[in-house]
mmCIF file of C-alpha atoms in Angstrom:
data_model
loop_
_atom_site.group_PDB
_atom_site.id
_atom_site.type_symbol
_atom_site.label_atom_id
_atom_site.label_comp_id
_atom_site.label_asym_id
_atom_site.label_seq_id
_atom_site.Cartn_x
_atom_site.Cartn_y
_atom_site.Cartn_z
ATOM 1 C CA UNK Y 1 61.957 37.235 -22.168
ATOM 2 C CA UNK Y 2 58.309 37.944 -22.911
ATOM 3 C CA UNK Y 3 57.515 39.352 -19.423
ATOM 4 C CA UNK Y 4 60.201 42.137 -20.086
ATOM 5 C CA UNK Y 5 58.545 43.601 -23.412
ATOM 6 C CA UNK Y 6 57.614 46.879 -21.414
ATOM 7 C CA UNK Y 7 54.736 49.213 -22.174
ATOM 8 C CA UNK Y 8 52.137 48.178 -24.792
ATOM 9 C CA UNK Y 9 52.543 50.405 -27.918
ATOM 10 C CA UNK Y 10 49.546 51.986 -29.463
ATOM 11 C CA UNK Y 11 49.652 49.429 -32.292
ATOM 12 C CA UNK Y 12 49.613 46.707 -29.750
ATOM 13 C CA UNK Y 13 46.615 47.969 -27.917
ATOM 14 C CA UNK Y 14 44.821 48.326 -31.459
ATOM 15 C CA UNK Y 15 45.688 44.791 -32.202
ATOM 16 C CA UNK Y 16 44.749 43.580 -28.682
ATOM 17 C CA UNK Y 17 41.289 45.439 -29.243
ATOM 18 C CA UNK Y 18 40.879 43.282 -32.462
ATOM 19 C CA UNK Y 19 42.219 40.037 -31.067
ATOM 20 C CA UNK Y 20 39.842 39.848 -28.338
ATOM 21 C CA UNK Y 21 36.827 40.263 -30.659
ATOM 22 C CA UNK Y 22 37.926 37.041 -32.274
ATOM 23 C CA UNK Y 23 39.677 34.955 -29.710
ATOM 24 C CA UNK Y 24 38.482 33.784 -26.218
ATOM 25 C CA UNK Y 25 41.953 32.630 -25.138
ATOM 26 C CA UNK Y 26 44.267 35.041 -23.380
ATOM 27 C CA UNK Y 27 47.166 32.740 -24.014
ATOM 28 C CA UNK Y 28 46.519 32.727 -27.725
ATOM 29 C CA UNK Y 29 46.417 36.493 -27.877
ATOM 30 C CA UNK Y 30 49.523 36.769 -25.877
ATOM 31 C CA UNK Y 31 51.298 34.571 -28.562
ATOM 32 C CA UNK Y 32 50.313 36.583 -31.148
ATOM 33 C CA UNK Y 33 51.346 39.784 -29.395
ATOM 34 C CA UNK Y 34 54.643 38.210 -28.002
ATOM 35 C CA UNK Y 35 53.435 38.710 -24.588
ATOM 36 C CA UNK Y 36 52.846 36.417 -21.556
ATOM 37 C CA UNK Y 37 49.475 35.320 -20.425
ATOM 38 C CA UNK Y 38 50.050 37.313 -17.171
ATOM 39 C CA UNK Y 39 50.858 40.361 -19.123
ATOM 40 C CA UNK Y 40 47.699 40.376 -21.520
ATOM 41 C CA UNK Y 41 45.243 39.456 -18.474
ATOM 42 C CA UNK Y 42 46.781 42.449 -16.460
ATOM 43 C CA UNK Y 43 46.462 44.726 -19.459
ATOM 44 C CA UNK Y 44 42.986 43.636 -20.013
ATOM 45 C CA UNK Y 45 41.946 44.016 -16.244
ATOM 46 C CA UNK Y 46 43.465 47.408 -16.185
ATOM 47 C CA UNK Y 47 40.118 48.338 -17.861
ATOM 48 C CA UNK Y 48 41.856 50.000 -20.825
ATOM 49 C CA UNK Y 49 38.399 49.340 -22.703
ATOM 50 C CA UNK Y 50 39.690 46.761 -25.069
ATOM 51 C CA UNK Y 51 38.080 43.490 -23.532
ATOM 52 C CA UNK Y 52 34.519 44.819 -22.459
ATOM 53 C CA UNK Y 53 33.926 41.831 -20.331
ATOM 54 C CA UNK Y 54 36.752 42.793 -17.654
ATOM 55 C CA UNK Y 55 34.772 45.917 -16.769
ATOM 56 C CA UNK Y 56 32.549 45.204 -13.662
ATOM 57 C CA UNK Y 57 29.756 47.528 -15.072
ATOM 58 C CA UNK Y 58 29.111 45.465 -18.041
ATOM 59 C CA UNK Y 59 26.524 42.675 -17.724
ATOM 60 C CA UNK Y 60 27.210 39.112 -18.753
ATOM 61 C CA UNK Y 61 26.150 38.243 -22.381
ATOM 62 C CA UNK Y 62 24.205 35.160 -22.815
ATOM 63 C CA UNK Y 63 27.123 33.763 -24.977
ATOM 64 C CA UNK Y 64 29.536 34.223 -21.987
ATOM 65 C CA UNK Y 65 27.055 32.628 -19.482
ATOM 66 C CA UNK Y 66 26.952 29.603 -21.913
ATOM 67 C CA UNK Y 67 30.715 29.381 -22.119
ATOM 68 C CA UNK Y 68 31.120 29.706 -18.409
ATOM 69 C CA UNK Y 69 28.589 26.929 -17.777
ATOM 70 C CA UNK Y 70 30.499 24.733 -20.312
ATOM 71 C CA UNK Y 71 33.763 25.788 -18.555
ATOM 72 C CA UNK Y 72 32.346 24.827 -15.049
ATOM 73 C CA UNK Y 73 31.529 21.400 -16.245
ATOM 74 C CA UNK Y 74 34.799 20.801 -17.792
ATOM 75 C CA UNK Y 75 37.077 22.249 -15.080
ATOM 76 C CA UNK Y 76 34.815 22.394 -11.897
ATOM 77 C CA UNK Y 77 36.783 20.038 -9.834
ATOM 78 C CA UNK Y 78 40.380 20.725 -10.887
ATOM 79 C CA UNK Y 79 42.957 22.643 -8.982
ATOM 80 C CA UNK Y 80 42.904 26.333 -10.047
ATOM 81 C CA UNK Y 81 39.651 25.811 -11.321
ATOM 82 C CA UNK Y 82 38.703 29.498 -11.437
ATOM 83 C CA UNK Y 83 41.849 30.379 -13.490
ATOM 84 C CA UNK Y 84 41.216 27.669 -15.975
ATOM 85 C CA UNK Y 85 37.446 28.698 -16.208
ATOM 86 C CA UNK Y 86 38.596 32.465 -16.643
ATOM 87 C CA UNK Y 87 40.861 31.353 -19.425
ATOM 88 C CA UNK Y 88 38.326 29.473 -21.131
ATOM 89 C CA UNK Y 89 35.731 32.017 -20.922
ATOM 90 C CA UNK Y 90 38.314 34.594 -22.102
ATOM 91 C CA UNK Y 91 36.567 37.975 -21.232
ATOM 92 C CA UNK Y 92 36.166 37.548 -17.414
ATOM 93 C CA UNK Y 93 38.496 37.171 -14.520
ATOM 94 C CA UNK Y 94 38.534 34.407 -12.342
ATOM 95 C CA UNK Y 95 36.786 36.174 -9.479
ATOM 96 C CA UNK Y 96 34.173 37.376 -11.818
ATOM 97 C CA UNK Y 97 33.598 33.719 -12.898
ATOM 98 C CA UNK Y 98 33.459 32.566 -9.494
ATOM 99 C CA UNK Y 99 30.928 35.289 -8.276
ATOM 100 C CA UNK Y 100 28.746 34.305 -11.332
ATOM 101 C CA UNK Y 101 28.589 30.782 -10.518
ATOM 102 C CA UNK Y 102 27.836 31.345 -7.019
ATOM 103 C CA UNK Y 103 25.178 34.107 -7.845
ATOM 104 C CA UNK Y 104 23.347 31.778 -10.312
ATOM 105 C CA UNK Y 105 23.595 28.826 -7.897
ATOM 106 C CA UNK Y 106 21.879 30.687 -5.178
ATOM 107 C CA UNK Y 107 19.248 32.267 -7.550
ATOM 108 C CA UNK Y 108 18.086 29.144 -9.038
ATOM 109 C CA UNK Y 109 16.753 27.564 -5.972
#
């Protein structure tokens, strides 16, 4: 069971750091590591420094905003839209995606 793998080894943390630079899919990263999507997402949210986008103090890049807008158009009316959008963006949590969309919606008026 991939959820029972245990703590991340130093090698896995190093590999994770490299994978997040080349992939925007937590699911794909999980497959490479032999970890579940949730395990990878939790590790990235633990602010271990391997996935810069998950730290609240880091501003959204232009690339992230463009991907977010694309994801919002693609998944905007679907159930669990924020999780799907977050997976598509790959560097942000569902809550961060939702807040960014709401912020820009109000500030574009």
